[in-house]
Amino acid sequence: MFKPFANDTDVMNIAGDAINIENGVKRLTISGNLTIARDKAGLANALALQKAIGAIVEALQSDASLPAKLPDEPDAPSGTADNPFI
Amino acid sequence: MQRRIKAFAAALLAFACISASASDCPQFSPNGRAPVVVNSKMRASTQEVCYSDFALLHSGITKGPLWSAEHLTASSVDQAKNNTRTNRFFVDKRLPPDEAAQLSDYKRSGYDRGHMSPAGDRASKKGMAESFSLANIVPQDPSNNRRIWSRIEQAVRRLTEESGEAYVVTGPLFSGRQLQTIGESRVFVPTQLYKVVYLPQRQIAFAVVIENTPTNTYTMKTVHELEAMSGLAFPGIPDGLKDKRIGGLRGV
């Protein structure tokens, strides 16, 4: 069960990894490329996508304190290391 | 008698050496021969991790895989297309905690959690869930992961469907004197990613290398060239195919 904005670890996969919906507490990401065939498998994929988008809209609409725009978050600082393999 | 004991001890020792290098889950590699780490500096803190339909070698130095191996068939690729489910990234408890990447390392790192053996290749729900182990993940440039890398993965699936089966090994390359790290665990960011593909029925083997940047291009390499670049060897691929060069990947 995919609960939008509930955690930073879940990923909803539709049709293998054609569509990836990566959950996040502040931002979730939908990426991919899905061909929907005019068949029952296509319907199942379209419904899965619709259900996921529906849950995202519902989570946002039911948030009483939804801000107009969430501020951008800078990336955490990265580190460096000498290459131990050369 | 003493000589016999010595001979027995030598035989035991030889057996121990063989079993130390033999793979725990050879079924994902051609002729049961998994990739071998040739660069001895890369062998430190490595551990083979077997999953239900892929296997990998984890490095406690880079905090991720050095190679991840899978055996695809036309029917497994076809089944994988119907796999729709919610998965969860996780830390494999079989790894020593101080040698494994943690979920927090990737948070706001600016990198995607990039699969080596792809989630989209997994025919079973169990296999798909397992592919989200951080042991199968490296920090990957987000646009690279979502665009060209995804197209390369799709091209390999198409080739598998056309060819009947494929042995695929995917992993990171670490080149240059200095490397970038993310998170408190200091997970190494690969400079490039590679895929080695062997199509036994067509007797074709090749490698693809891509920079870990927002690139739109990839480079075709021979298996020998990739072996030299990676510090790995792929003993399951026939030597006679390792210098052959193919043009490129259709549709990428």
mmCIF file of C-alpha atoms in Angstrom:
data_model
loop_
_atom_site.group_PDB
_atom_site.id
_atom_site.type_symbol
_atom_site.label_atom_id
_atom_site.label_comp_id
_atom_site.label_asym_id
_atom_site.label_seq_id
_atom_site.Cartn_x
_atom_site.Cartn_y
_atom_site.Cartn_z
ATOM 1 C CA MET A 1 0.000 0.000 0.000
ATOM 2 C CA PHE A 2 1.506 3.306 -1.125
ATOM 3 C CA LYS A 3 0.880 6.142 1.344
ATOM 4 C CA PRO A 4 1.957 9.439 -0.259
ATOM 5 C CA PHE A 5 4.276 11.608 1.885
ATOM 6 C CA ALA A 6 4.352 8.959 4.654
ATOM 7 C CA ASN A 7 8.074 8.139 4.396
ATOM 8 C CA ASP A 8 11.276 8.513 2.353
ATOM 9 C CA THR A 9 11.735 4.833 1.559
ATOM 10 C CA ASP A 10 8.724 3.520 -0.371
ATOM 11 C CA VAL A 11 8.605 3.294 -4.143
ATOM 12 C CA MET A 12 5.471 2.437 -6.083
ATOM 13 C CA ASN A 13 6.458 0.555 -9.230
ATOM 14 C CA ILE A 14 4.021 0.263 -12.101
ATOM 15 C CA ALA A 15 4.664 -2.230 -14.920
ATOM 16 C CA GLY A 16 8.136 -3.219 -13.722
ATOM 17 C CA ASP A 17 10.040 0.028 -13.452
ATOM 18 C CA ALA A 18 8.193 1.798 -16.284
ATOM 19 C CA ILE A 19 6.786 4.201 -13.683
ATOM 20 C CA ASN A 20 8.496 4.858 -10.364
ATOM 21 C CA ILE A 21 6.744 6.920 -7.717
ATOM 22 C CA GLU A 22 9.385 7.575 -5.073
ATOM 23 C CA ASN A 23 7.816 8.585 -1.832
ATOM 24 C CA GLY A 24 9.150 11.419 0.313
ATOM 25 C CA VAL A 25 7.932 13.204 3.414
ATOM 26 C CA LYS A 26 8.314 16.605 1.728
ATOM 27 C CA ARG A 27 8.532 15.794 -1.957
ATOM 28 C CA LEU A 28 7.722 12.690 -3.934
ATOM 29 C CA THR A 29 8.892 12.049 -7.473
ATOM 30 C CA ILE A 30 7.090 10.430 -10.376
ATOM 31 C CA SER A 31 9.413 9.354 -13.160
ATOM 32 C CA GLY A 32 9.311 6.989 -16.090
ATOM 33 C CA ASN A 33 7.701 6.274 -19.339
ATOM 34 C CA LEU A 34 4.682 4.006 -19.675
ATOM 35 C CA THR A 35 3.086 2.732 -22.846
ATOM 36 C CA ILE A 36 -0.554 1.920 -22.166
ATOM 37 C CA ALA A 37 -1.813 -0.691 -24.597
ATOM 38 C CA ARG A 38 -5.496 -0.900 -25.451
ATOM 39 C CA ASP A 39 -5.816 -4.171 -23.553
ATOM 40 C CA LYS A 40 -6.490 -5.506 -20.050
ATOM 41 C CA ALA A 41 -2.859 -5.131 -18.978
ATOM 42 C CA GLY A 42 -3.020 -1.509 -20.188
ATOM 43 C CA LEU A 43 -6.150 -0.956 -18.118
ATOM 44 C CA ALA A 44 -4.494 -2.445 -15.014
ATOM 45 C CA ASN A 45 -1.524 -0.089 -15.448
ATOM 46 C CA ALA A 46 -3.738 2.947 -16.068
ATOM 47 C CA LEU A 47 -5.780 2.124 -12.962
ATOM 48 C CA ALA A 48 -2.640 1.686 -10.830
ATOM 49 C CA LEU A 49 -1.410 5.104 -11.968
ATOM 50 C CA GLN A 50 -4.824 6.694 -11.400
ATOM 51 C CA LYS A 51 -5.025 5.205 -7.904
ATOM 52 C CA ALA A 52 -1.568 6.489 -7.001
ATOM 53 C CA ILE A 53 -2.265 10.007 -8.330
ATOM 54 C CA GLY A 54 -5.638 9.964 -6.552
ATOM 55 C CA ALA A 55 -3.948 9.137 -3.249
ATOM 56 C CA ILE A 56 -1.417 11.954 -3.778
ATOM 57 C CA VAL A 57 -4.159 14.516 -4.493
ATOM 58 C CA GLU A 58 -6.146 13.320 -1.490
ATOM 59 C CA ALA A 59 -3.128 13.554 0.841
ATOM 60 C CA LEU A 60 -2.486 17.141 -0.304
ATOM 61 C CA GLN A 61 -6.137 18.189 -0.145
ATOM 62 C CA SER A 62 -6.591 16.801 3.356
ATOM 63 C CA ASP A 63 -3.568 18.730 4.704
ATOM 64 C CA ALA A 64 -5.126 21.758 6.464
ATOM 65 C CA SER A 65 -1.776 23.530 6.814
ATOM 66 C CA LEU A 66 -0.614 23.062 3.226
ATOM 67 C CA PRO A 67 1.782 25.947 2.428
ATOM 68 C CA ALA A 68 1.536 27.872 -0.847
ATOM 69 C CA LYS A 69 5.065 26.804 -1.738
ATOM 70 C CA LEU A 70 7.505 24.670 0.177
ATOM 71 C CA PRO A 71 10.958 26.325 0.293
ATOM 72 C CA ASP A 72 13.701 24.601 -1.707
ATOM 73 C CA GLU A 73 16.005 22.438 0.363
ATOM 74 C CA PRO A 74 19.710 22.636 -0.393
ATOM 75 C CA ASP A 75 21.565 19.337 -0.842
ATOM 76 C CA ALA A 76 23.444 18.058 2.197
ATOM 77 C CA PRO A 77 27.191 18.726 1.927
ATOM 78 C CA SER A 78 29.101 15.886 0.298
ATOM 79 C CA GLY A 79 32.568 14.643 1.217
ATOM 80 C CA THR A 80 35.653 13.530 -0.630
ATOM 81 C CA ALA A 81 37.925 10.511 -0.275
ATOM 82 C CA ASP A 82 41.148 9.428 -1.923
ATOM 83 C CA ASN A 83 40.474 6.643 -4.394
ATOM 84 C CA PRO A 84 41.581 3.487 -2.525
ATOM 85 C CA PHE A 85 41.507 1.339 -5.655
ATOM 86 C CA ILE A 86 44.293 2.984 -7.695
ATOM 87 C CA MET B 1 52.829 -41.331 6.953
ATOM 88 C CA GLN B 2 54.027 -37.808 7.609
ATOM 89 C CA ARG B 3 54.223 -37.189 3.907
ATOM 90 C CA ARG B 4 50.685 -38.385 3.525
ATOM 91 C CA ILE B 5 49.499 -35.976 6.234
ATOM 92 C CA LYS B 6 51.328 -33.158 4.473
ATOM 93 C CA ALA B 7 49.705 -34.054 1.184
ATOM 94 C CA PHE B 8 46.326 -34.179 2.873
ATOM 95 C CA ALA B 9 46.915 -30.777 4.494
ATOM 96 C CA ALA B 10 47.949 -29.326 1.139
ATOM 97 C CA ALA B 11 44.822 -30.738 -0.476
ATOM 98 C CA LEU B 12 42.700 -29.243 2.303
ATOM 99 C CA LEU B 13 44.375 -25.875 1.859
ATOM 100 C CA ALA B 14 43.829 -25.977 -1.899
ATOM 101 C CA PHE B 15 40.181 -26.805 -1.325
ATOM 102 C CA ALA B 16 39.851 -23.885 1.107
ATOM 103 C CA CYS B 17 41.303 -21.500 -1.486
ATOM 104 C CA ILE B 18 38.956 -22.720 -4.172
ATOM 105 C CA SER B 19 35.890 -22.443 -1.983
ATOM 106 C CA ALA B 20 36.916 -18.944 -0.873
ATOM 107 C CA SER B 21 36.818 -17.733 -4.456
ATOM 108 C CA ALA B 22 33.856 -19.787 -5.658
ATOM 109 C CA SER B 23 30.541 -18.007 -5.808
ATOM 110 C CA ASP B 24 27.810 -18.741 -3.274
ATOM 111 C CA CYS B 25 25.133 -18.246 -5.896
ATOM 112 C CA PRO B 26 26.660 -19.067 -9.275
ATOM 113 C CA GLN B 27 23.334 -19.540 -11.070
ATOM 114 C CA PHE B 28 23.218 -15.911 -12.226
ATOM 115 C CA SER B 29 26.504 -16.150 -14.112
ATOM 116 C CA PRO B 30 27.312 -17.967 -17.385
ATOM 117 C CA ASN B 31 28.646 -21.499 -16.755
ATOM 118 C CA GLY B 32 28.248 -20.766 -13.042
ATOM 119 C CA ARG B 33 31.322 -18.521 -13.110
ATOM 120 C CA ALA B 34 30.668 -15.263 -11.274
ATOM 121 C CA PRO B 35 32.728 -12.082 -11.845
ATOM 122 C CA VAL B 36 36.129 -12.073 -10.155
ATOM 123 C CA VAL B 37 37.847 -9.090 -8.527
ATOM 124 C CA VAL B 38 41.296 -8.877 -10.118
ATOM 125 C CA ASN B 39 42.400 -5.570 -8.543
ATOM 126 C CA SER B 40 43.449 -6.778 -5.083
ATOM 127 C CA LYS B 41 42.796 -3.336 -3.526
ATOM 128 C CA MET B 42 39.121 -3.795 -4.331
ATOM 129 C CA ARG B 43 38.892 -7.101 -2.433
ATOM 130 C CA ALA B 44 39.013 -5.539 1.040
ATOM 131 C CA SER B 45 35.778 -5.915 3.033
ATOM 132 C CA THR B 46 33.873 -7.554 0.193
ATOM 133 C CA GLN B 47 31.001 -9.938 0.743
ATOM 134 C CA GLU B 48 28.891 -11.790 -1.772
ATOM 135 C CA VAL B 49 25.171 -11.315 -1.194
ATOM 136 C CA CYS B 50 22.697 -13.708 -2.826
ATOM 137 C CA TYR B 51 19.090 -12.771 -3.538
ATOM 138 C CA SER B 52 16.371 -14.877 -5.098
ATOM 139 C CA ASP B 53 17.013 -13.801 -8.689
ATOM 140 C CA PHE B 54 20.261 -11.811 -8.676
ATOM 141 C CA ALA B 55 23.506 -11.728 -6.718
ATOM 142 C CA LEU B 56 26.075 -9.064 -5.971
ATOM 143 C CA LEU B 57 29.453 -8.395 -4.431
ATOM 144 C CA HIS B 58 29.193 -5.738 -1.738
ATOM 145 C CA SER B 59 32.128 -3.536 -0.785
ATOM 146 C CA GLY B 60 32.484 -2.260 2.773
ATOM 147 C CA ILE B 61 34.845 0.385 1.338
ATOM 148 C CA THR B 62 32.487 1.937 -1.226
ATOM 149 C CA LYS B 63 29.369 0.961 0.829
ATOM 150 C CA GLY B 64 27.694 -0.476 -2.226
ATOM 151 C CA PRO B 65 27.995 -3.159 -4.899
ATOM 152 C CA LEU B 66 31.054 -3.688 -7.101
ATOM 153 C CA TRP B 67 29.038 -5.923 -9.411
ATOM 154 C CA SER B 68 25.457 -7.153 -9.511
ATOM 155 C CA ALA B 69 24.723 -10.194 -11.690
ATOM 156 C CA GLU B 70 21.470 -11.448 -13.177
ATOM 157 C CA HIS B 71 20.312 -14.032 -15.690
ATOM 158 C CA LEU B 72 17.386 -12.882 -17.788
ATOM 159 C CA THR B 73 15.209 -14.900 -20.129
ATOM 160 C CA ALA B 74 12.589 -13.787 -22.626
ATOM 161 C CA SER B 75 9.888 -15.116 -20.297
ATOM 162 C CA SER B 76 11.330 -13.539 -17.108
ATOM 163 C CA VAL B 77 11.485 -10.163 -18.880
ATOM 164 C CA ASP B 78 7.901 -10.608 -20.031
ATOM 165 C CA GLN B 79 6.706 -11.458 -16.506
ATOM 166 C CA ALA B 80 8.567 -8.477 -15.033
ATOM 167 C CA LYS B 81 6.398 -6.115 -17.104
ATOM 168 C CA ASN B 82 3.356 -7.135 -15.057
ATOM 169 C CA ASN B 83 5.070 -6.518 -11.734
ATOM 170 C CA THR B 84 3.207 -3.624 -10.070
ATOM 171 C CA ARG B 85 3.793 -3.179 -6.358
ATOM 172 C CA THR B 86 5.039 -0.907 -3.588
ATOM 173 C CA ASN B 87 8.653 -1.589 -2.656
ATOM 174 C CA ARG B 88 10.832 -0.227 0.103
ATOM 175 C CA PHE B 89 14.533 0.624 0.149
ATOM 176 C CA PHE B 90 16.224 -1.282 2.989
ATOM 177 C CA VAL B 91 19.554 -2.093 4.598
ATOM 178 C CA ASP B 92 20.457 -5.791 4.344
ATOM 179 C CA LYS B 93 21.072 -7.020 7.900
ATOM 180 C CA ARG B 94 23.555 -9.601 6.655
ATOM 181 C CA LEU B 95 26.089 -6.791 6.092
ATOM 182 C CA PRO B 96 28.208 -5.429 8.969
ATOM 183 C CA PRO B 97 26.458 -2.135 9.914
ATOM 184 C CA ASP B 98 29.658 -0.089 9.742
ATOM 185 C CA GLU B 99 30.273 -1.333 6.193
ATOM 186 C CA ALA B 100 26.798 -0.692 4.800
ATOM 187 C CA ALA B 101 25.128 2.433 3.416
ATOM 188 C CA GLN B 102 22.221 3.675 5.515
ATOM 189 C CA LEU B 103 18.953 5.124 4.239
ATOM 190 C CA SER B 104 19.881 8.537 5.687
ATOM 191 C CA ASP B 105 23.044 8.689 3.542
ATOM 192 C CA TYR B 106 20.998 9.221 0.392
ATOM 193 C CA LYS B 107 18.622 11.765 1.881
ATOM 194 C CA ARG B 108 19.109 15.207 0.285
ATOM 195 C CA SER B 109 22.328 13.877 -1.212
ATOM 196 C CA GLY B 110 21.477 15.198 -4.661
ATOM 197 C CA TYR B 111 21.725 11.642 -6.003
ATOM 198 C CA ASP B 112 19.148 9.026 -6.870
ATOM 199 C CA ARG B 113 19.280 5.600 -5.281
ATOM 200 C CA GLY B 114 20.318 3.939 -8.544
ATOM 201 C CA HIS B 115 19.647 0.234 -8.963
ATOM 202 C CA MET B 116 22.413 -1.919 -10.413
ATOM 203 C CA SER B 117 20.325 -5.058 -11.147
ATOM 204 C CA PRO B 118 17.144 -3.181 -12.164
ATOM 205 C CA ALA B 119 13.799 -3.460 -10.368
ATOM 206 C CA GLY B 120 12.199 -3.675 -13.825
ATOM 207 C CA ASP B 121 13.997 -6.945 -14.619
ATOM 208 C CA ARG B 122 12.528 -8.833 -11.677
ATOM 209 C CA ALA B 123 9.951 -11.478 -12.607
ATOM 210 C CA SER B 124 8.861 -12.168 -9.019
ATOM 211 C CA LYS B 125 7.528 -9.831 -6.361
ATOM 212 C CA LYS B 126 10.151 -11.166 -3.952
ATOM 213 C CA GLY B 127 12.953 -10.428 -6.396
ATOM 214 C CA MET B 128 11.617 -6.937 -7.006
ATOM 215 C CA ALA B 129 11.452 -6.215 -3.267
ATOM 216 C CA GLU B 130 15.009 -7.515 -2.848
ATOM 217 C CA SER B 131 16.331 -5.276 -5.621
ATOM 218 C CA PHE B 132 15.688 -2.309 -3.292
ATOM 219 C CA SER B 133 18.441 -3.488 -0.933
ATOM 220 C CA LEU B 134 20.949 -0.653 -0.595
ATOM 221 C CA ALA B 135 23.572 -3.322 -1.328
ATOM 222 C CA ASN B 136 22.266 -3.181 -4.941
ATOM 223 C CA ILE B 137 22.263 0.630 -5.049
ATOM 224 C CA VAL B 138 24.798 3.351 -5.873
ATOM 225 C CA PRO B 139 24.470 7.156 -5.798
ATOM 226 C CA GLN B 140 23.463 7.985 -9.372
ATOM 227 C CA ASP B 141 22.901 11.308 -11.076
ATOM 228 C CA PRO B 142 19.089 11.720 -11.100
ATOM 229 C CA SER B 143 18.601 12.724 -14.722
ATOM 230 C CA ASN B 144 21.029 10.004 -15.843
ATOM 231 C CA ASN B 145 19.102 7.393 -13.854
ATOM 232 C CA ARG B 146 15.697 8.465 -15.087
ATOM 233 C CA ARG B 147 16.564 8.967 -18.760
ATOM 234 C CA ILE B 148 19.472 7.355 -20.548
ATOM 235 C CA TRP B 149 20.128 4.655 -17.940
ATOM 236 C CA SER B 150 16.492 3.633 -18.020
ATOM 237 C CA ARG B 151 16.682 3.460 -21.856
ATOM 238 C CA ILE B 152 19.801 1.273 -21.637
ATOM 239 C CA GLU B 153 17.981 -1.073 -19.249
ATOM 240 C CA GLN B 154 15.045 -1.248 -21.658
ATOM 241 C CA ALA B 155 17.398 -1.963 -24.570
ATOM 242 C CA VAL B 156 18.882 -4.898 -22.628
ATOM 243 C CA ARG B 157 15.375 -6.256 -22.005
ATOM 244 C CA ARG B 158 14.571 -5.970 -25.737
ATOM 245 C CA LEU B 159 17.814 -7.759 -26.608
ATOM 246 C CA THR B 160 16.917 -10.515 -24.139
ATOM 247 C CA GLU B 161 13.499 -10.962 -25.741
ATOM 248 C CA GLU B 162 15.087 -11.183 -29.197
ATOM 249 C CA SER B 163 17.940 -13.437 -28.098
ATOM 250 C CA GLY B 164 16.183 -15.802 -25.680
ATOM 251 C CA GLU B 165 18.410 -15.132 -22.684
ATOM 252 C CA ALA B 166 21.080 -12.782 -21.370
ATOM 253 C CA TYR B 167 23.623 -12.719 -18.573
ATOM 254 C CA VAL B 168 24.009 -9.150 -17.340
ATOM 255 C CA VAL B 169 26.448 -7.664 -14.839
ATOM 256 C CA THR B 170 26.000 -4.051 -13.742
ATOM 257 C CA GLY B 171 28.167 -1.962 -11.473
ATOM 258 C CA PRO B 172 30.010 1.245 -10.665
ATOM 259 C CA LEU B 173 33.451 2.427 -11.778
ATOM 260 C CA PHE B 174 35.655 4.565 -9.565
ATOM 261 C CA SER B 175 38.271 6.436 -11.560
ATOM 262 C CA GLY B 176 40.508 9.384 -10.731
ATOM 263 C CA ARG B 177 42.519 10.216 -7.634
ATOM 264 C CA GLN B 178 39.724 11.722 -5.619
ATOM 265 C CA LEU B 179 36.151 10.538 -5.237
ATOM 266 C CA GLN B 180 33.026 12.174 -3.901
ATOM 267 C CA THR B 181 31.153 10.650 -0.967
ATOM 268 C CA ILE B 182 27.656 11.159 0.424
ATOM 269 C CA GLY B 183 26.227 10.827 3.901
ATOM 270 C CA GLU B 184 27.708 10.004 7.258
ATOM 271 C CA SER B 185 28.662 6.513 6.091
ATOM 272 C CA ARG B 186 30.679 8.108 3.271
ATOM 273 C CA VAL B 187 29.101 6.166 0.420
ATOM 274 C CA PHE B 188 31.376 6.485 -2.641
ATOM 275 C CA VAL B 189 29.842 8.197 -5.664
ATOM 276 C CA PRO B 190 30.818 6.273 -8.826
ATOM 277 C CA THR B 191 32.455 8.239 -11.620
ATOM 278 C CA GLN B 192 30.920 5.926 -14.229
ATOM 279 C CA LEU B 193 28.547 2.976 -14.444
ATOM 280 C CA TYR B 194 28.941 -0.140 -16.589
ATOM 281 C CA LYS B 195 26.878 -3.000 -17.901
ATOM 282 C CA VAL B 196 28.328 -6.197 -19.337
ATOM 283 C CA VAL B 197 25.893 -8.170 -21.469
ATOM 284 C CA TYR B 198 26.431 -11.702 -22.759
ATOM 285 C CA LEU B 199 23.943 -13.266 -25.167
ATOM 286 C CA PRO B 200 24.930 -16.954 -25.251
ATOM 287 C CA GLN B 201 22.589 -18.002 -28.047
ATOM 288 C CA ARG B 202 23.952 -15.304 -30.341
ATOM 289 C CA GLN B 203 27.523 -15.576 -29.058
ATOM 290 C CA ILE B 204 27.732 -11.831 -28.538
ATOM 291 C CA ALA B 205 29.240 -10.065 -25.528
ATOM 292 C CA PHE B 206 29.713 -6.340 -25.041
ATOM 293 C CA ALA B 207 29.929 -3.639 -22.406
ATOM 294 C CA VAL B 208 28.324 -0.220 -22.040
ATOM 295 C CA VAL B 209 29.930 2.567 -20.003
ATOM 296 C CA ILE B 210 28.251 5.803 -19.015
ATOM 297 C CA GLU B 211 29.474 8.813 -17.025
ATOM 298 C CA ASN B 212 27.613 9.348 -13.743
ATOM 299 C CA THR B 213 26.542 12.819 -14.873
ATOM 300 C CA PRO B 214 23.429 14.273 -16.587
ATOM 301 C CA THR B 215 24.734 12.854 -19.862
ATOM 302 C CA ASN B 216 22.832 11.731 -22.950
ATOM 303 C CA THR B 217 25.581 9.534 -24.327
ATOM 304 C CA TYR B 218 27.062 6.148 -23.615
ATOM 305 C CA THR B 219 30.181 4.381 -24.846
ATOM 306 C CA MET B 220 30.367 0.833 -26.194
ATOM 307 C CA LYS B 221 33.341 -1.165 -24.940
ATOM 308 C CA THR B 222 34.592 -4.665 -25.527
ATOM 309 C CA VAL B 223 34.507 -6.994 -22.532
ATOM 310 C CA HIS B 224 38.324 -6.969 -22.379
ATOM 311 C CA GLU B 225 38.332 -3.169 -22.317
ATOM 312 C CA LEU B 226 35.786 -3.155 -19.502
ATOM 313 C CA GLU B 227 37.790 -5.757 -17.569
ATOM 314 C CA ALA B 228 40.829 -3.478 -17.787
ATOM 315 C CA MET B 229 38.843 -0.408 -16.689
ATOM 316 C CA SER B 230 36.976 -2.079 -13.834
ATOM 317 C CA GLY B 231 39.567 -4.299 -12.156
ATOM 318 C CA LEU B 232 37.125 -7.181 -12.612
ATOM 319 C CA ALA B 233 37.137 -10.273 -14.812
ATOM 320 C CA PHE B 234 34.174 -12.084 -16.296
ATOM 321 C CA PRO B 235 35.352 -15.702 -16.570
ATOM 322 C CA GLY B 236 31.937 -17.009 -17.637
ATOM 323 C CA ILE B 237 32.110 -15.151 -20.955
ATOM 324 C CA PRO B 238 34.081 -17.019 -23.649
ATOM 325 C CA ASP B 239 37.468 -15.368 -24.282
ATOM 326 C CA GLY B 240 36.882 -15.453 -28.030
ATOM 327 C CA LEU B 241 34.045 -12.921 -27.665
ATOM 328 C CA LYS B 242 35.825 -10.476 -25.401
ATOM 329 C CA ASP B 243 37.501 -8.429 -28.152
ATOM 330 C CA LYS B 244 34.529 -8.258 -30.487
ATOM 331 C CA ARG B 245 32.970 -4.846 -30.889
ATOM 332 C CA ILE B 246 29.341 -4.134 -31.665
ATOM 333 C CA GLY B 247 28.028 -0.832 -33.017
ATOM 334 C CA GLY B 248 25.569 0.351 -30.402
ATOM 335 C CA LEU B 249 22.270 -0.215 -28.687
ATOM 336 C CA ARG B 250 19.102 0.203 -30.680
ATOM 337 C CA GLY B 251 16.631 2.690 -29.262
ATOM 338 C CA VAL B 252 18.971 4.343 -26.736
#
